[in-house]
Every structure is written in structure tokens, then in C-alpha cells.
Amino acid sequence: MANFFRTSTTDHLLSLLRGGGELSLRQQVVLTALLSVPSMLAQLSHVVMEYIDASMVGSLGADASASVGIVATSAWMIWGLCNAAAAGFCVQVAHLVGAQNFSAARSVVRQGLVATFVFSLLVSALAQGVSGGLPHWLGGGDEICGGASDYFRIVGLTLPFSQAVMLCSGALRSSGNVVVPSLSNVVLCVFDVIFNFLFIFPSRHVAVCGVEVLVPGLGLGVRGAALGSMVSEVAVAAFLLWFVFRRSAVLRLSHERGSFLPRRECLGRAVRISLPMGVQHVVMTSAQVVSTTIVAPLGKMSIAANSFGITAESICYMPGYGIADAAQTLVGQSLGAGRHHLMRGFARVAVIMGMAVMGGMGVVLYAGAPFMMGLLSPVGEIQSLGVEALRIEAWAEPMFAAAIVCYGVFVGAGDTLKPCVMNLISMWLVRLTLAWWLAPQYGLAGVWVAMCAELCFRGLIFLIRLKWGKWDGVAAAAPSK
């Protein structure tokens, strides 16, 4: 197993990719796995962290769970905006590294650090402005709105640090270094659990081997969950910035002098990549917010079960995002190297791998649904609703994988507009229409049936485009040597 993660093997295969060497199908599979597995493990560690976080908040009762659940989709929206902003620069880095123009890649990172920091400040200010009224707009009751507003406000304040983590991690992955960002994500999750444990609960005595031990705590409840995440993001952002400046073999910014002032050409390419992604994320997450408003009239038990169900399901789709990260890097570098046939080969390998992994995880989700929900909430009604929802969703996992990994392929190629339109049509015309129709008759189960049907439809149209579409026609827009 140790040899599997050797960076020398990864570096050798990437050098063949960039230098025009032949890569057999076996080597393509090995390289995809080498880049995927660390990202998958990091994503899974993130899921474990979410499970622990959710169980900590869930132990405080249904009101606390609903306080987080009511604003969860809105938090995903602002995180996604920052992630889209980072992607506009990280895709350029992958193209330039593939073209072996490392100096230009470092220039893009410098410009991206400044541009995305300014962007994250603007989004953070927007979050502060809406935090007070947001839970009320989403249909939350008075008993949960205070905690929900505070939670969202702190999430907004964390954005500049989250943005630094996103940009540095994405740039390192685009350069071929998946180990450091993946390990950083694992450390972030560990920190988050530790700080949440200290911030959420009050000081208390715990029996350890028959001995009473005082465990310190601040007793901040829902607010403590957000503050724990903030402290964790600050620590990991500081490390990743140091690594990019001082240690990265390809991107070490201290290696040469250069301007951090964003230039029009670089910003223009970033906007062309990021804008469709950002618009898509806003509209997609807006659809999830609308979905939350469909769930809200079903009561706080359904709100909490819906939120916990989404957390539980993430153990299935996070490996897909890890493989999508690898696909984005490999497709981007292949495009930069001008190797279109190899680019399509990596796309096929990644999609098949993603569907196989997430298909297996779907089986785990179906069988393990009672155990997963039992970890997240002690409330019987919440557990029952969540188990039913998860077993519906398990059937969609292979096609959800197809959508996730295909999207990573298209982003790596710099093709973001058409996939954006496809996602929006699928979410708004299929999922929300079905959810609106089914929820009054079937409750929370109807909402999740709509989700399952939509994910299968989305995966199908993405596979059709991967096979017969002209997504690799954006090669002419890639930066040259």
C-alpha cells in the first residue's frame, strides 16, 4: 500500500503525459487511481467530520438540528461561489502545467490569490447582510431562527480563509500534487471535530476508566459548531499558503518574483470558466433552498431528517468528487499538452471508476441506513424518516457518479457553460417539479423520490454528452506554451 502512494510513480506518469510519452490503458487507470485515492480519502474524512459534527449538534435536540439544517443549503451556496472563483484560476494552472509553462502557472496562482480574496470579502459582506432575516425567509420558526442566523453569520466571516484553502488546494491538485491538499483536508476535519467538541458543549465531568475527568467547554451550542469550523479553516489556510509559497515543487511562489496584481487576460479566462460555474451553483443551490421550503411545512422533524439524510448520503458521493478532482487535473493537463485522444481516454476511465465506486457505496447506503441515522440523531421519528429517504436515494448513486465525474471532466477542459445549462434544466424542471407535486401526498419520501429520479436523469444526459458531445472543442482556448 505504501508503494501505491509513492509520489515518484505519479510524477513519472505525469511527466509522460506532459512530455508526449505513451501511456497504456493500464497506466491511465493507475494514474487516475493515484490521483483519485488521496482525494477520495480526504473527502471521506470530511464526511466523517460532518457525521461527528451533526451528531454533536443532534445531541442538543431537534431545535438545534433544524437551526443548522434550515440554513445549510444557503451556506453551500456561498461556499460554492468561492469554489467556482478558485476553479477559474486552477483550470488555467492545469493547462499551463500540462504545457510545461511553470512560470506562467505560478503567475496565475499569484493573481488568483488576490482576485479570489477580494471576491470572498464581497461574498462575506453579503452573507452578513442577509444573515438576520434568512431563516425567517426560509420558513423557519422562531425557536430556531436565532441560532440559525448566528450560525450563518459566522460561516460568512470564515469565507476569506475558506477561499484560501480552496485556491491553494485546487492549484496544488492541478499541478499534480494531490497528497498535500488531501492530507490538509484530513487535518482540517480533525481540527473541526476537536474545536467543535470544545466549543459546542459546556464544561463537564466525564468518567474515564472509573475516574471523573473535567472536560473543558464553552457551551456555545449551534454557534460553537460554526466557530469550531472557523478556527480550523484559519489554521489550514495558513499552512497551505506557506506550502504554496515555500515548498511546492511546481508552484513555489518564492522561487521567482512576480506581480500579484490581476491582469485582464488572466481574469478574462478565469471569468469565462468561473462565471457559468458560479451562476450554476447559485441557481442550483437556490433550487435546493426552494427544496428546503418545500420540506419546511412538513415540520421540524422532516427538516432535521432531510438535513441529516443529506449528510449521511454524502458518504456515497464524496468518493465521486475525489475521482472528479483527478479527472479535472488529468483532462486539464492533457489538454494543455495538446493530447486530445489521451484526454478522452482519461475521461472514460474516470467515469467508469466513479460509477463503480459509487454503485458499491449505494449498496452500503441502503444496508447501513439505520446505523447511519442512529449515529446522527437520537430522535426516533427523525431516524425513521431519514432511513426511508436514504434507501430511496441509494438507487441513484451510479448515475449520480456519472454526473459528478463528467462535470469534473468538462471543467478540466474549460467547458463550463453547457454543463451549467444541463444541470439547471435537470434540477429545476425535473427535481423541483416532482418534489412540489409529491411532497403534499408522500411527505419527505416524495421529496427524495424526486431527487432520485432527477439524479438518474442528470447522469444520463451527462453520459450522452461525454460520448457524443464536442466538449473537447475548447482546446483552442487553452493557454499555449
XYZ file of C-alpha atoms in Angstrom:
481
model
C 0.000 0.000 0.000
C 2.844 2.385 0.779
C 4.251 1.927 -2.724
C 0.849 2.761 -4.191
C 1.079 6.326 -2.876
C 4.679 6.916 -3.935
C 4.860 10.358 -5.494
C 7.706 9.185 -7.776
C 5.268 6.938 -9.655
C 2.764 9.761 -10.005
C 5.456 12.208 -11.115
C 6.802 9.732 -13.676
C 3.393 9.120 -15.249
C 2.550 12.835 -15.254
C 5.868 13.597 -16.934
C 4.976 11.064 -19.645
C 1.614 12.801 -20.063
C 3.182 16.257 -20.374
C 6.179 15.160 -22.426
C 4.333 13.212 -25.137
C 5.209 9.714 -23.881
C 2.907 6.757 -24.450
C 0.509 5.814 -21.668
C -1.134 2.400 -21.852
C -4.673 1.809 -20.637
C -3.244 0.196 -17.504
C -1.064 3.262 -16.856
C -4.068 5.546 -17.373
C -6.032 3.554 -14.786
C -3.097 3.573 -12.353
C -2.536 7.328 -12.728
C -6.253 8.062 -12.307
C -6.285 5.928 -9.160
C -3.092 7.528 -7.810
C -4.668 10.961 -8.112
C -8.125 9.823 -7.014
C -7.464 7.781 -3.893
C -5.909 10.541 -1.742
C -8.733 12.889 -2.740
C -11.310 10.197 -2.036
C -9.843 9.553 1.412
C -9.840 13.284 2.118
C -13.453 13.555 1.002
C -14.401 10.594 3.182
C -12.641 12.147 6.161
C -14.713 15.253 5.510
C -17.843 13.118 5.596
C -16.783 11.544 8.887
C -16.268 15.055 10.252
C -19.762 16.033 9.104
C -21.188 12.927 10.781
C -19.486 13.809 14.061
C -20.492 17.471 13.781
C -24.067 16.539 13.001
C -24.218 14.057 15.864
C -22.826 16.706 18.245
C -25.474 19.198 17.179
C -28.117 16.463 17.014
C -27.459 15.551 20.631
C -28.650 19.051 21.560
C -32.147 18.228 20.259
C -34.374 18.778 17.228
C -34.326 22.585 17.503
C -30.536 22.740 17.246
C -30.538 20.297 14.313
C -33.190 22.309 12.495
C -31.257 25.555 13.156
C -28.326 24.229 11.142
C -30.481 22.399 8.604
C -32.581 25.428 7.663
C -29.520 27.440 6.503
C -27.346 24.536 5.315
C -28.204 24.953 1.640
C -27.565 28.713 1.846
C -24.138 28.015 3.368
C -23.406 25.627 0.487
C -24.337 28.414 -1.901
C -21.727 30.871 -0.655
C -19.068 28.151 -0.327
C -19.801 27.111 -3.900
C -19.394 30.661 -5.178
C -15.903 30.795 -3.691
C -15.101 27.356 -5.091
C -16.188 28.475 -8.565
C -13.979 31.563 -8.290
C -10.992 29.376 -7.394
C -11.698 26.971 -10.267
C -11.288 29.727 -12.858
C -7.616 30.017 -11.892
C -6.965 26.359 -11.058
C -8.089 25.156 -14.500
C -5.615 27.599 -16.067
C -2.893 26.200 -13.813
C -3.630 22.650 -15.048
C -3.468 23.768 -18.694
C -0.187 25.616 -18.183
C 1.423 22.789 -16.219
C 0.374 20.399 -18.998
C 2.103 22.739 -21.459
C 5.146 22.750 -19.109
C 4.905 26.528 -18.733
C 5.524 26.516 -14.984
C 6.421 30.204 -14.672
C 3.066 31.196 -16.183
C 1.303 28.755 -13.842
C 2.901 30.467 -10.837
C 1.818 33.837 -12.223
C -1.792 32.613 -12.410
C -1.639 31.462 -8.775
C -0.329 34.857 -7.630
C -3.097 36.683 -9.456
C -5.690 34.207 -8.234
C -4.754 34.725 -4.589
C -5.537 38.432 -4.795
C -8.598 38.200 -7.042
C -10.316 35.447 -5.062
C -9.532 37.102 -1.719
C -11.296 40.277 -2.839
C -14.192 38.209 -4.161
C -14.535 36.291 -0.884
C -14.657 39.555 1.072
C -17.581 40.717 -1.070
C -19.472 37.444 -0.594
C -18.733 37.566 3.142
C -20.209 41.066 3.373
C -23.322 39.855 1.543
C -23.681 36.963 3.993
C -23.530 39.339 6.950
C -26.232 41.494 5.390
C -28.754 38.680 4.917
C -27.983 36.519 7.968
C -30.561 38.154 10.226
C -33.580 37.560 8.002
C -32.528 34.422 6.116
C -34.003 31.749 8.456
C -37.349 33.574 8.502
C -37.387 33.831 4.680
C -36.824 30.060 4.501
C -39.821 29.342 6.701
C -38.065 28.604 9.986
C -39.941 29.005 13.256
C -38.993 31.493 15.968
C -37.466 28.756 18.117
C -34.705 28.048 15.564
C -34.150 31.381 13.786
C -31.818 32.970 16.354
C -29.298 30.146 16.329
C -29.604 29.737 12.551
C -28.811 33.436 11.960
C -25.747 33.324 14.192
C -24.528 30.118 12.518
C -24.822 31.618 9.022
C -23.185 34.878 10.122
C -20.103 33.037 11.390
C -19.951 30.927 8.233
C -19.818 34.179 6.257
C -16.964 35.526 8.363
C -14.992 32.329 7.644
C -15.168 32.718 3.855
C -11.818 34.500 3.190
C -9.987 31.652 4.938
C -12.091 29.009 3.179
C -11.300 30.742 -0.117
C -7.554 30.483 0.523
C -7.933 26.762 1.267
C -9.918 26.232 -1.946
C -7.489 28.102 -4.195
C -4.306 26.609 -2.754
C -5.731 23.077 -2.684
C -7.057 23.365 -6.239
C -3.831 24.815 -7.597
C -1.756 22.066 -5.972
C -4.056 19.358 -7.374
C -3.872 20.972 -10.807
C -0.069 20.797 -10.613
C -0.290 17.063 -9.867
C 0.210 17.223 -6.085
C -2.851 15.581 -4.568
C -1.235 14.357 -1.360
C -0.727 17.720 0.396
C -4.244 19.115 -0.228
C -5.768 15.750 0.679
C -3.840 15.473 3.942
C -4.664 19.107 4.682
C -8.346 18.288 4.278
C -7.980 15.403 6.709
C -6.256 17.679 9.242
C -8.985 20.279 8.733
C -11.598 17.664 9.592
C -9.720 16.541 12.716
C -9.336 20.135 13.890
C -13.006 20.785 13.213
C -14.099 17.855 15.370
C -11.764 18.854 18.215
C -12.751 22.516 18.257
C -16.437 21.743 17.866
C -16.228 19.369 20.818
C -14.717 22.171 22.882
C -16.989 24.947 21.629
C -20.399 23.249 21.405
C -20.653 21.647 24.852
C -20.213 23.191 28.318
C -17.511 22.099 30.752
C -18.468 18.752 32.259
C -17.141 15.768 34.157
C -16.739 12.541 32.168
C -15.993 9.135 33.656
C -12.834 7.605 32.130
C -11.919 4.160 33.484
C -13.843 4.947 36.640
C -12.127 8.296 37.160
C -14.024 11.591 36.871
C -12.216 13.887 34.407
C -13.121 17.528 33.812
C -13.588 18.202 30.089
C -13.466 21.939 29.315
C -16.028 23.521 27.034
C -17.619 26.836 26.147
C -21.221 25.617 25.831
C -21.989 27.709 22.725
C -24.270 25.164 21.065
C -25.012 25.815 17.388
C -22.768 28.896 17.406
C -19.908 26.745 18.694
C -20.216 24.459 15.647
C -19.632 27.401 13.315
C -16.794 28.846 15.422
C -15.034 25.474 15.540
C -15.078 25.335 11.758
C -13.731 28.891 11.556
C -10.706 28.188 13.754
C -9.958 25.036 11.743
C -10.130 26.871 8.418
C -7.757 29.595 9.665
C -5.127 27.044 10.713
C -5.231 25.021 7.486
C -5.315 28.131 5.284
C -2.114 29.350 6.956
C -0.382 26.018 6.278
C -1.438 25.782 2.634
C -0.382 29.358 1.906
C 3.020 28.600 3.435
C 3.329 25.437 1.348
C 2.437 27.178 -1.914
C 4.870 29.995 -1.197
C 7.771 27.931 0.138
C 7.593 24.181 -0.597
C 5.601 23.262 -3.725
C 7.926 21.769 -6.337
C 5.992 23.304 -9.245
C 4.222 26.325 -7.760
C 6.708 27.621 -5.180
C 5.984 31.354 -5.398
C 9.150 32.324 -3.536
C 11.093 30.705 -6.406
C 10.736 33.829 -8.515
C 9.500 37.377 -8.306
C 6.257 38.351 -9.950
C 3.309 40.681 -9.713
C 0.250 39.774 -7.666
C -1.869 42.347 -9.492
C -4.516 40.525 -11.570
C -4.157 41.137 -15.311
C -7.027 41.464 -17.747
C -6.142 38.406 -19.838
C -5.877 36.078 -16.823
C -9.022 37.500 -15.235
C -10.894 37.174 -18.519
C -10.075 33.461 -18.791
C -10.975 32.959 -15.128
C -14.326 34.673 -15.588
C -15.134 32.591 -18.696
C -14.543 29.433 -16.666
C -15.909 30.552 -13.298
C -18.963 32.574 -14.280
C -21.025 29.668 -15.648
C -19.966 27.596 -12.630
C -20.930 30.382 -10.236
C -24.263 31.036 -11.930
C -24.959 27.318 -11.973
C -24.131 26.975 -8.302
C -26.320 29.913 -7.316
C -29.261 28.628 -9.319
C -28.695 25.002 -8.271
C -28.389 25.911 -4.615
C -31.349 28.256 -4.967
C -33.218 25.189 -6.137
C -32.016 23.362 -3.009
C -33.206 26.321 -0.938
C -36.578 26.052 -2.688
C -36.489 22.348 -1.875
C -35.921 23.303 1.769
C -39.014 25.494 1.644
C -40.940 22.504 0.261
C -39.715 20.412 3.213
C -40.236 23.164 5.848
C -44.088 22.880 6.001
C -43.670 19.179 6.791
C -42.375 20.163 10.248
C -39.097 20.384 12.134
C -38.728 16.585 12.275
C -38.715 16.455 8.481
C -36.349 19.456 8.285
C -33.881 17.714 10.615
C -34.275 14.321 8.888
C -33.744 15.933 5.482
C -30.575 17.670 6.670
C -29.222 14.541 8.355
C -30.131 12.448 5.316
C -28.079 14.714 3.068
C -25.166 14.410 5.487
C -25.495 10.623 5.612
C -25.722 10.295 1.821
C -22.529 12.286 1.379
C -20.520 9.219 2.374
C -21.554 7.799 -1.018
C -20.940 10.732 -3.314
C -17.779 12.188 -1.784
C -15.623 9.457 -3.415
C -17.137 10.582 -6.705
C -15.913 14.107 -6.090
C -12.439 12.746 -5.334
C -12.379 10.989 -8.708
C -13.775 14.127 -10.365
C -10.845 16.103 -8.921
C -8.444 13.640 -10.522
C -10.329 13.780 -13.822
C -10.171 17.582 -13.829
C -6.392 17.526 -13.340
C -5.729 14.816 -15.942
C -8.043 16.261 -18.577
C -6.655 19.764 -17.986
C -3.029 18.685 -18.260
C -3.754 16.508 -21.318
C -5.445 19.462 -22.989
C -2.501 21.737 -22.156
C -0.148 19.152 -23.662
C -2.305 19.011 -26.810
C -3.107 15.307 -26.350
C -6.830 15.123 -27.174
C -7.050 11.337 -27.572
C -5.447 10.809 -24.166
C -7.807 13.404 -22.687
C -10.836 11.364 -23.766
C -9.189 8.184 -22.517
C -8.742 9.612 -19.034
C -12.349 10.853 -19.125
C -13.682 7.350 -19.840
C -11.508 5.718 -17.188
C -12.541 8.238 -14.522
C -16.279 7.950 -15.256
C -16.261 4.143 -15.178
C -14.247 4.191 -11.943
C -16.629 6.698 -10.371
C -19.756 4.747 -11.294
C -18.272 1.518 -9.953
C -17.200 3.034 -6.637
C -20.423 4.941 -6.017
C -22.530 1.976 -7.117
C -20.875 -0.069 -4.379
C -21.385 2.768 -1.912
C -25.076 2.791 -2.823
C -25.319 -0.786 -1.549
C -23.634 0.314 1.679
C -26.057 3.232 1.972
C -29.126 1.013 1.588
C -27.932 -1.602 4.084
C -26.434 0.818 6.581
C -29.151 3.493 6.606
C -30.482 2.642 10.106
C -26.973 2.672 11.581
C -26.093 5.977 9.873
C -29.213 7.759 11.046
C -28.784 6.312 14.524
C -25.373 7.976 14.691
C -26.778 11.345 13.682
C -29.868 11.671 15.859
C -31.286 10.016 18.975
C -34.850 11.027 17.972
C -36.827 8.033 16.719
C -39.055 9.924 14.267
C -36.052 11.638 12.678
C -34.305 8.270 12.325
C -37.330 6.656 10.685
C -37.810 9.455 8.154
C -34.102 9.535 7.360
C -33.794 5.781 6.782
C -36.672 5.828 4.309
C -35.095 8.755 2.437
C -31.634 7.158 2.258
C -32.951 3.869 0.899
C -34.716 5.731 -1.873
C -31.568 7.670 -2.735
C -29.311 4.586 -2.801
C -30.718 3.614 -6.204
C -29.448 6.824 -7.815
C -25.772 6.574 -6.805
C -24.243 5.144 -10.044
C -25.905 7.766 -12.242
C -25.097 10.493 -9.720
C -21.466 9.402 -10.092
C -21.728 9.783 -13.860
C -22.939 13.371 -13.460
C -20.266 14.264 -10.882
C -17.275 12.856 -12.765
C -18.433 14.027 -16.198
C -18.744 17.519 -14.790
C -15.161 17.302 -13.486
C -14.051 16.225 -16.974
C -15.778 19.162 -18.623
C -14.381 21.654 -16.101
C -10.877 20.313 -16.721
C -11.379 21.043 -20.401
C -12.536 24.574 -19.584
C -16.036 23.751 -20.841
C -18.452 25.001 -18.188
C -21.340 26.754 -19.971
C -23.241 23.803 -21.471
C -22.864 21.588 -18.386
C -24.221 24.512 -16.372
C -27.338 24.661 -18.548
C -27.770 20.889 -18.325
C -27.585 20.948 -14.532
C -30.068 23.788 -14.275
C -32.612 22.153 -16.563
C -32.328 18.887 -14.644
C -32.656 20.464 -11.197
C -35.408 22.969 -11.867
C -37.561 21.135 -14.385
C -37.244 17.604 -13.015
C -36.388 17.647 -9.286
C -38.346 20.661 -8.091
C -41.381 19.949 -10.244
C -41.574 16.390 -8.960
C -40.861 17.412 -5.350
C -43.565 20.096 -5.409
C -46.037 17.533 -6.755
C -45.077 14.595 -4.496
C -44.375 16.268 -1.122
C -48.025 17.031 -0.174
C -49.001 13.411 -0.866
C -45.971 11.455 0.338
C -44.150 13.832 2.699
C -40.361 13.707 2.922
C -40.239 10.425 0.987
C -41.819 12.181 -2.002
C -39.070 14.844 -1.949
C -36.388 12.149 -2.016
C -38.117 10.179 -4.787
C -37.948 13.371 -6.836
C -34.243 13.705 -6.017
C -33.534 10.106 -7.045
C -35.351 10.465 -10.373
C -33.586 13.740 -11.164
C -30.097 12.390 -10.436
C -30.692 9.432 -12.759
C -31.856 11.794 -15.493
C -28.876 14.102 -14.946
C -26.373 11.249 -15.117
C -27.907 10.034 -18.371
C -27.653 13.378 -20.169
C -24.075 13.873 -18.984
C -23.080 10.441 -20.287
C -24.664 11.255 -23.642
C -22.645 14.462 -23.879
C -19.425 12.732 -22.825
C -19.859 10.150 -25.583
C -21.158 12.267 -28.446
C -20.645 15.897 -27.432
C -17.867 18.237 -28.550
C -16.688 19.235 -25.101
C -13.049 18.870 -26.127
C -13.530 21.579 -28.762
C -12.442 24.162 -26.198
C -8.823 23.106 -26.693
C -8.189 26.151 -28.814
C -8.874 28.322 -25.768
C -6.200 26.628 -23.655
C -3.116 28.677 -22.812
C -0.182 27.903 -25.045
C 3.440 27.369 -24.254
